[in-house]
């Protein structure tokens, strides 16, 4: 008699447990629940994407600073938007070269603009 009562109670408990699990799963599959889960995943993905973009930006800034140091380019606080500029002597030399190398005589009779392409 005790054996039957034990198995009856065990079966009832297993049935209650299984019913509870099934009802929880069904509630997770309702449209409202699925929409909430999708929204949570989208927000989480957005945060990860934002963190990635900030990491990339920090890496770019660090690499730009390394390259500026290697090339001898320095930030000039007097220039707007902190535009980088060549140091004094190099900048003058670059400006002199720029003026002499880009002078072309377009009035020459044999000049053809498409020749270089």
Coordinates of N, CA, C and O in Angstrom, one line a residue:
X1 N 0.8 -1.2 0.0 CA 0.0 0.0 0.0 C 0.9 1.3 0.0 O 0.5 2.2 -0.7
X2 N 1.9 1.2 0.8 CA 2.8 2.4 0.8 C 3.5 2.5 -0.5 O 3.8 3.7 -1.0
X3 N 3.8 1.4 -1.2 CA 4.5 1.4 -2.5 C 3.6 2.1 -3.5 O 4.1 2.9 -4.3
X4 N 2.3 1.8 -3.5 CA 1.4 2.5 -4.5 C 1.3 3.9 -4.2 O 1.2 4.8 -5.1
X5 N 1.2 4.3 -2.9 CA 1.1 5.8 -2.6 C 2.4 6.5 -3.0 O 2.3 7.6 -3.5
X6 N 3.5 5.9 -2.8 CA 4.8 6.5 -3.2 C 4.8 6.7 -4.7 O 5.1 7.8 -5.2
X7 N 4.5 5.7 -5.5 CA 4.5 5.9 -6.9 C 3.4 6.8 -7.5 O 3.7 7.6 -8.4
X8 N 2.3 6.8 -6.8 CA 1.2 7.8 -7.2 C 1.7 9.2 -6.9 O 1.6 10.1 -7.8
X9 N 2.4 9.5 -5.8 CA 2.9 10.8 -5.5 C 4.0 11.2 -6.4 O 4.1 12.3 -6.9
X10 N 4.9 10.2 -6.7 CA 6.0 10.5 -7.6 C 5.5 10.8 -9.0 O 6.0 11.7 -9.7
X11 N 4.5 10.1 -9.5 CA 3.9 10.4 -10.8 C 3.3 11.7 -10.8 O 3.4 12.5 -11.8
X12 N 2.5 12.1 -9.8 CA 1.9 13.4 -9.7 C 2.9 14.5 -9.7 O 2.7 15.5 -10.4
X13 N 4.0 14.4 -8.9 CA 5.0 15.4 -8.9 C 5.7 15.5 -10.3 O 6.0 16.6 -10.7
X14 N 6.0 14.4 -10.9 CA 6.6 14.4 -12.3 C 5.6 15.1 -13.2 O 6.1 15.9 -14.1
X15 N 4.3 14.9 -13.1 CA 3.4 15.5 -14.0 C 3.3 17.0 -13.8 O 3.3 17.8 -14.8
X16 N 3.3 17.4 -12.5 CA 3.3 18.9 -12.2 C 4.6 19.5 -12.8 O 4.6 20.6 -13.4
X17 N 5.7 18.9 -12.5 CA 7.0 19.4 -13.0 C 7.0 19.5 -14.5 O 7.4 20.6 -15.1
X18 N 6.6 18.5 -15.3 CA 6.6 18.5 -16.7 C 5.6 19.6 -17.2 O 5.9 20.3 -18.2
X19 N 4.4 19.7 -16.6 CA 3.5 20.7 -17.0 C 4.0 22.1 -16.9 O 3.9 23.0 -17.7
X20 N 4.7 22.3 -15.7 CA 5.3 23.6 -15.5 C 6.4 24.0 -16.6 O 6.4 25.1 -17.1
X21 N 7.2 23.0 -16.9 CA 8.3 23.2 -17.9 C 7.7 23.5 -19.2 O 8.1 24.4 -20.0
X22 N 6.7 22.8 -19.6 CA 6.0 23.0 -20.9 C 5.4 24.3 -21.0 O 5.5 25.1 -22.0
X23 N 4.7 24.8 -19.9 CA 4.1 26.1 -19.9 C 5.1 27.2 -20.0 O 4.9 28.2 -20.7
X24 N 6.3 27.0 -19.3 CA 7.3 28.0 -19.4 C 7.8 28.1 -20.9 O 8.1 29.2 -21.4
X25 N 8.0 27.0 -21.5 CA 8.5 27.0 -22.9 C 7.5 27.6 -23.8 O 7.8 28.4 -24.8
X26 N 6.2 27.3 -23.6 CA 5.2 27.9 -24.4 C 5.1 29.5 -24.3 O 4.9 30.2 -25.2
X27 N 5.3 29.9 -23.0 CA 5.3 31.4 -22.8 C 6.5 32.0 -23.5 O 6.4 33.2 -24.0
X28 N 7.6 31.3 -23.6 CA 8.8 31.9 -24.3 C 8.5 32.0 -25.8 O 9.2 32.8 -26.5
X29 N 7.6 31.2 -26.3 CA 7.4 31.2 -27.8 C 6.2 32.0 -28.2 O 5.8 32.0 -29.4
X30 N 5.7 32.8 -27.3 CA 4.6 33.7 -27.7 C 5.2 34.9 -28.5 O 6.4 35.2 -28.4
X31 N 4.4 35.5 -29.4 CA 4.9 36.6 -30.2 C 5.5 37.8 -29.4 O 6.6 38.3 -29.7
X32 N 4.9 38.1 -28.3 CA 5.4 39.2 -27.4 C 6.8 38.8 -26.8 O 7.7 39.7 -26.8
X33 N 6.9 37.6 -26.4 CA 8.2 37.2 -25.8 C 9.3 37.1 -26.9 O 10.4 37.5 -26.6
X34 N 8.9 36.6 -28.0 CA 9.9 36.6 -29.1 C 10.4 38.0 -29.5 O 11.5 38.2 -29.8
X35 N 9.4 38.9 -29.6 CA 9.7 40.3 -29.9 C 10.7 40.9 -28.9 O 11.6 41.6 -29.2
X36 N 10.4 40.6 -27.6 CA 11.2 41.2 -26.5 C 12.6 40.6 -26.6 O 13.6 41.3 -26.4
X37 N 12.7 39.3 -26.9 CA 14.0 38.6 -27.0 C 14.8 39.2 -28.2 O 16.0 39.5 -28.1
X38 N 14.1 39.4 -29.3 CA 14.8 40.0 -30.5 C 15.3 41.4 -30.2 O 16.4 41.8 -30.6
X39 N 14.5 42.2 -29.5 CA 14.9 43.6 -29.2 C 16.1 43.6 -28.2 O 17.0 44.4 -28.4
X40 N 16.1 42.7 -27.2 CA 17.2 42.6 -26.3 C 18.5 42.2 -27.1 O 19.6 42.8 -26.8
X41 N 18.4 41.3 -28.0 CA 19.5 40.8 -28.8 C 20.0 42.0 -29.7 O 21.2 42.2 -29.8
X42 N 19.1 42.8 -30.2 CA 19.5 43.9 -31.1 C 20.2 45.0 -30.3 O 21.2 45.5 -30.7
X43 N 19.7 45.2 -29.1 CA 20.4 46.2 -28.2 C 21.8 45.7 -27.8 O 22.7 46.5 -27.9
X44 N 21.9 44.5 -27.5 CA 23.2 43.9 -27.1 C 24.2 44.0 -28.3 O 25.3 44.3 -28.1
X45 N 23.7 43.7 -29.5 CA 24.5 43.7 -30.7 C 25.0 45.2 -31.0 O 26.1 45.4 -31.3
X46 N 24.0 46.1 -30.7 CA 24.4 47.5 -30.9 C 25.5 48.0 -30.0 O 26.4 48.7 -30.4
X47 N 25.4 47.5 -28.7 CA 26.4 47.9 -27.7 C 27.8 47.3 -28.1 O 28.8 47.9 -28.0
X48 N 27.8 46.0 -28.6 CA 29.0 45.4 -29.0 C 29.6 46.1 -30.2 O 30.8 46.3 -30.3
X49 N 28.7 46.5 -31.2 CA 29.2 47.3 -32.4 C 29.8 48.6 -32.0 O 30.8 49.0 -32.5
X50 N 29.1 49.3 -31.0 CA 29.6 50.6 -30.6 C 31.0 50.4 -29.9 O 31.9 51.2 -30.2
X51 N 31.1 49.4 -29.1 CA 32.4 49.1 -28.4 C 33.5 48.9 -29.4 O 34.6 49.3 -29.3
X52 N 33.2 48.1 -30.5 CA 34.1 47.8 -31.5 C 34.5 49.1 -32.3 O 35.7 49.3 -32.5
X53 N 33.6 49.9 -32.6 CA 33.9 51.2 -33.3 C 34.8 52.1 -32.4 O 35.7 52.7 -32.9
X54 N 34.5 52.1 -31.1 CA 35.4 52.9 -30.2 C 36.8 52.3 -30.2 O 37.8 53.1 -30.1
X55 N 36.9 51.0 -30.1 CA 38.2 50.4 -30.1 C 39.0 50.7 -31.4 O 40.2 51.0 -31.4
X56 N 38.3 50.6 -32.6 CA 38.9 50.9 -33.8 C 39.4 52.4 -33.9 O 40.5 52.7 -34.3
X57 N 38.6 53.3 -33.4 CA 38.9 54.7 -33.4 C 40.1 54.9 -32.5 O 41.0 55.7 -32.8
X58 N 40.2 54.3 -31.3 CA 41.3 54.5 -30.4 C 42.6 53.9 -31.1 O 43.7 54.5 -31.0
X59 N 42.5 52.8 -31.8 CA 43.6 52.2 -32.5 C 44.1 53.1 -33.6 O 45.3 53.3 -33.8
X60 N 43.2 53.7 -34.3 CA 43.5 54.6 -35.4 C 44.3 55.8 -34.8 O 45.3 56.3 -35.4
X61 N 43.8 56.4 -33.8 CA 44.4 57.6 -33.1 C 45.8 57.2 -32.7 O 46.7 58.0 -32.9
X62 N 45.9 56.1 -32.0 CA 47.3 55.6 -31.6 C 48.2 55.5 -32.7 O 49.4 55.9 -32.7
X63 N 47.8 54.8 -33.8 CA 48.6 54.6 -35.0 C 49.0 55.9 -35.6 O 50.1 56.1 -36.1
X64 N 48.0 56.8 -35.7 CA 48.3 58.1 -36.3 C 49.3 58.9 -35.5 O 50.2 59.5 -36.1
X65 N 49.3 58.8 -34.2 CA 50.3 59.4 -33.4 C 51.6 58.8 -33.6 O 52.7 59.5 -33.6
X66 N 51.7 57.5 -33.7 CA 53.0 56.8 -33.9 C 53.5 57.2 -35.3 O 54.8 57.5 -35.4
X67 N 52.7 57.3 -36.3 CA 53.2 57.7 -37.6 C 53.6 59.2 -37.6 O 54.7 59.5 -38.2
X68 N 52.9 60.0 -36.9 CA 53.3 61.5 -36.9 C 54.6 61.6 -36.1 O 55.5 62.4 -36.6
X69 N 54.8 60.8 -35.1 CA 56.1 60.9 -34.4 C 57.2 60.3 -35.3 O 58.3 60.9 -35.3
X70 N 57.0 59.3 -36.0 CA 58.0 58.7 -36.9 C 58.4 59.6 -38.0 O 59.5 59.7 -38.5
X71 N 57.4 60.4 -38.6 CA 57.6 61.3 -39.7 C 58.0 62.7 -39.2 O 58.4 63.5 -40.1
X72 N 58.0 62.9 -37.9 CA 58.4 64.2 -37.4 C 57.3 65.3 -37.6 O 57.6 66.5 -37.6
X73 N 56.1 64.8 -37.8 CA 55.0 65.8 -37.8 C 54.5 66.1 -36.4 O 54.3 65.2 -35.6
X74 N 54.2 67.3 -36.2 CA 53.8 67.7 -34.8 C 52.5 68.5 -34.9 O 52.2 69.2 -35.9
X75 N 51.7 68.4 -33.9 CA 50.5 69.2 -33.8 C 50.8 70.7 -33.5 O 51.6 70.9 -32.6
X76 N 50.3 71.6 -34.3 CA 50.5 73.0 -34.1 C 49.3 73.6 -33.5 O 48.2 73.6 -34.1
X77 N 49.4 74.0 -32.2 CA 48.2 74.5 -31.5 C 47.6 75.8 -32.1 O 46.5 76.1 -31.9
X78 N 48.4 76.5 -32.9 CA 47.9 77.8 -33.5 C 47.0 77.5 -34.7 O 46.3 78.4 -35.1
X79 N 47.1 76.3 -35.3 CA 46.4 76.1 -36.5 C 45.0 75.6 -36.1 O 44.8 74.9 -35.1
X80 N 44.0 75.9 -36.9 CA 42.6 75.5 -36.6 C 42.5 74.0 -36.7 O 43.1 73.3 -37.5
X81 N 41.7 73.4 -35.9 CA 41.4 72.0 -35.8 C 42.6 71.1 -35.7 O 42.6 69.9 -36.1
X82 N 43.7 71.7 -35.1 CA 44.9 70.9 -34.8 C 45.4 70.2 -36.1 O 45.7 69.0 -36.1
X83 N 45.4 70.9 -37.2 CA 45.9 70.4 -38.5 C 47.4 70.1 -38.3 O 48.1 71.0 -37.8
X84 N 47.9 68.9 -38.8 CA 49.3 68.7 -38.7 C 50.0 69.4 -39.7 O 49.5 69.7 -40.8
X85 N 51.2 69.8 -39.4 CA 52.1 70.6 -40.3 C 53.5 70.1 -40.2 O 53.9 69.6 -39.2
X86 N 54.2 70.2 -41.3 CA 55.6 69.9 -41.3 C 56.4 70.9 -40.5 O 56.0 72.0 -40.4
X87 N 57.5 70.4 -39.8 CA 58.3 71.4 -39.1 C 58.9 72.4 -40.0 O 58.9 72.2 -41.2
X88 N 59.3 73.5 -39.4 CA 59.8 74.7 -40.2 C 60.6 74.4 -41.4 O 60.2 74.7 -42.5
X89 N 61.9 74.0 -41.3 CA 62.7 73.8 -42.5 C 62.2 72.9 -43.5 O 62.2 73.1 -44.7
X90 N 61.6 71.8 -43.1 CA 61.0 70.8 -44.0 C 59.8 71.4 -44.7 O 59.6 71.1 -45.9
X91 N 59.1 72.2 -44.0 CA 57.9 72.7 -44.6 C 58.3 73.7 -45.7 O 57.7 73.7 -46.8
X92 N 59.3 74.5 -45.5 CA 59.7 75.5 -46.5 C 60.3 74.7 -47.7 O 60.0 75.1 -48.8
X93 N 61.0 73.7 -47.5 CA 61.6 72.9 -48.6 C 60.5 72.3 -49.4 O 60.5 72.3 -50.6
X94 N 59.4 71.8 -48.7 CA 58.3 71.2 -49.4 C 57.6 72.2 -50.2 O 57.1 71.9 -51.3
X95 N 57.4 73.4 -49.7 CA 56.7 74.5 -50.4 C 57.5 74.9 -51.7 O 57.0 75.1 -52.7
X96 N 58.9 75.0 -51.5 CA 59.7 75.3 -52.7 C 59.6 74.3 -53.8 O 59.5 74.6 -54.9
X97 N 59.6 73.0 -53.4 CA 59.5 71.9 -54.4 C 58.2 71.9 -55.0 O 58.0 71.6 -56.2
X98 N 57.1 72.2 -54.3 CA 55.8 72.2 -54.8 C 55.6 73.3 -55.9 O 55.0 73.1 -56.9
X99 N 56.2 74.5 -55.7 CA 56.1 75.5 -56.6 C 56.9 75.3 -57.9 O 56.5 75.7 -59.0
X100 N 58.0 74.6 -57.8 CA 58.9 74.4 -59.0 C 58.4 73.2 -59.8 O 58.5 73.1 -61.0
X101 N 57.9 72.1 -59.1 CA 57.6 70.9 -59.9 C 56.2 71.0 -60.6 O 56.0 70.2 -61.5
X102 N 55.3 71.8 -60.2 CA 54.0 71.8 -60.8 C 53.8 72.9 -61.8 O 52.7 73.1 -62.3
X103 N 54.9 73.5 -62.2 CA 54.8 74.5 -63.3 C 54.9 73.8 -64.6 O 55.8 73.1 -64.9
X104 N 53.9 73.9 -65.4 CA 53.9 73.3 -66.7 C 53.5 74.4 -67.7 O 52.7 75.3 -67.4
X105 N 53.9 74.2 -68.9 CA 53.6 75.2 -70.0 C 52.6 74.5 -70.9 O 52.9 73.7 -71.7
X106 N 51.3 74.9 -70.7 CA 50.3 74.4 -71.5 C 50.1 75.0 -72.8 O 49.4 74.6 -73.7
X107 N 50.9 76.1 -73.1 CA 50.8 76.7 -74.4 C 51.7 76.1 -75.4 O 51.8 76.6 -76.5
X108 N 52.4 75.1 -75.0 CA 53.3 74.4 -76.0 C 52.5 73.7 -77.1 O 51.4 73.1 -76.8
X109 N 53.0 73.8 -78.3 CA 52.2 73.3 -79.4 C 52.1 71.8 -79.4 O 51.0 71.3 -79.7
X110 N 53.1 71.1 -79.0 CA 53.0 69.6 -79.0 C 52.4 69.0 -77.8 O 52.5 67.8 -77.6
X111 N 51.8 69.8 -76.9 CA 51.3 69.2 -75.6 C 50.0 68.5 -75.8 O 49.1 69.0 -76.5
X112 N 49.9 67.3 -75.3 CA 48.7 66.5 -75.3 C 48.3 66.1 -73.9 O 49.1 65.3 -73.3
X113 N 47.2 66.5 -73.4 CA 46.8 66.2 -72.0 C 46.6 64.7 -71.8 O 46.8 64.2 -70.8
X114 N 46.2 64.0 -72.9 CA 45.9 62.6 -72.7 C 47.1 61.7 -72.9 O 47.0 60.5 -72.8
X115 N 48.2 62.3 -73.2 CA 49.4 61.6 -73.4 C 49.9 60.8 -72.2 O 50.4 59.7 -72.3
X116 N 49.6 61.3 -71.0 CA 50.1 60.7 -69.8 C 49.2 59.6 -69.3 O 49.6 58.8 -68.4
X117 N 48.1 59.4 -69.9 CA 47.1 58.4 -69.4 C 47.2 57.1 -70.1 O 47.2 56.8 -71.1

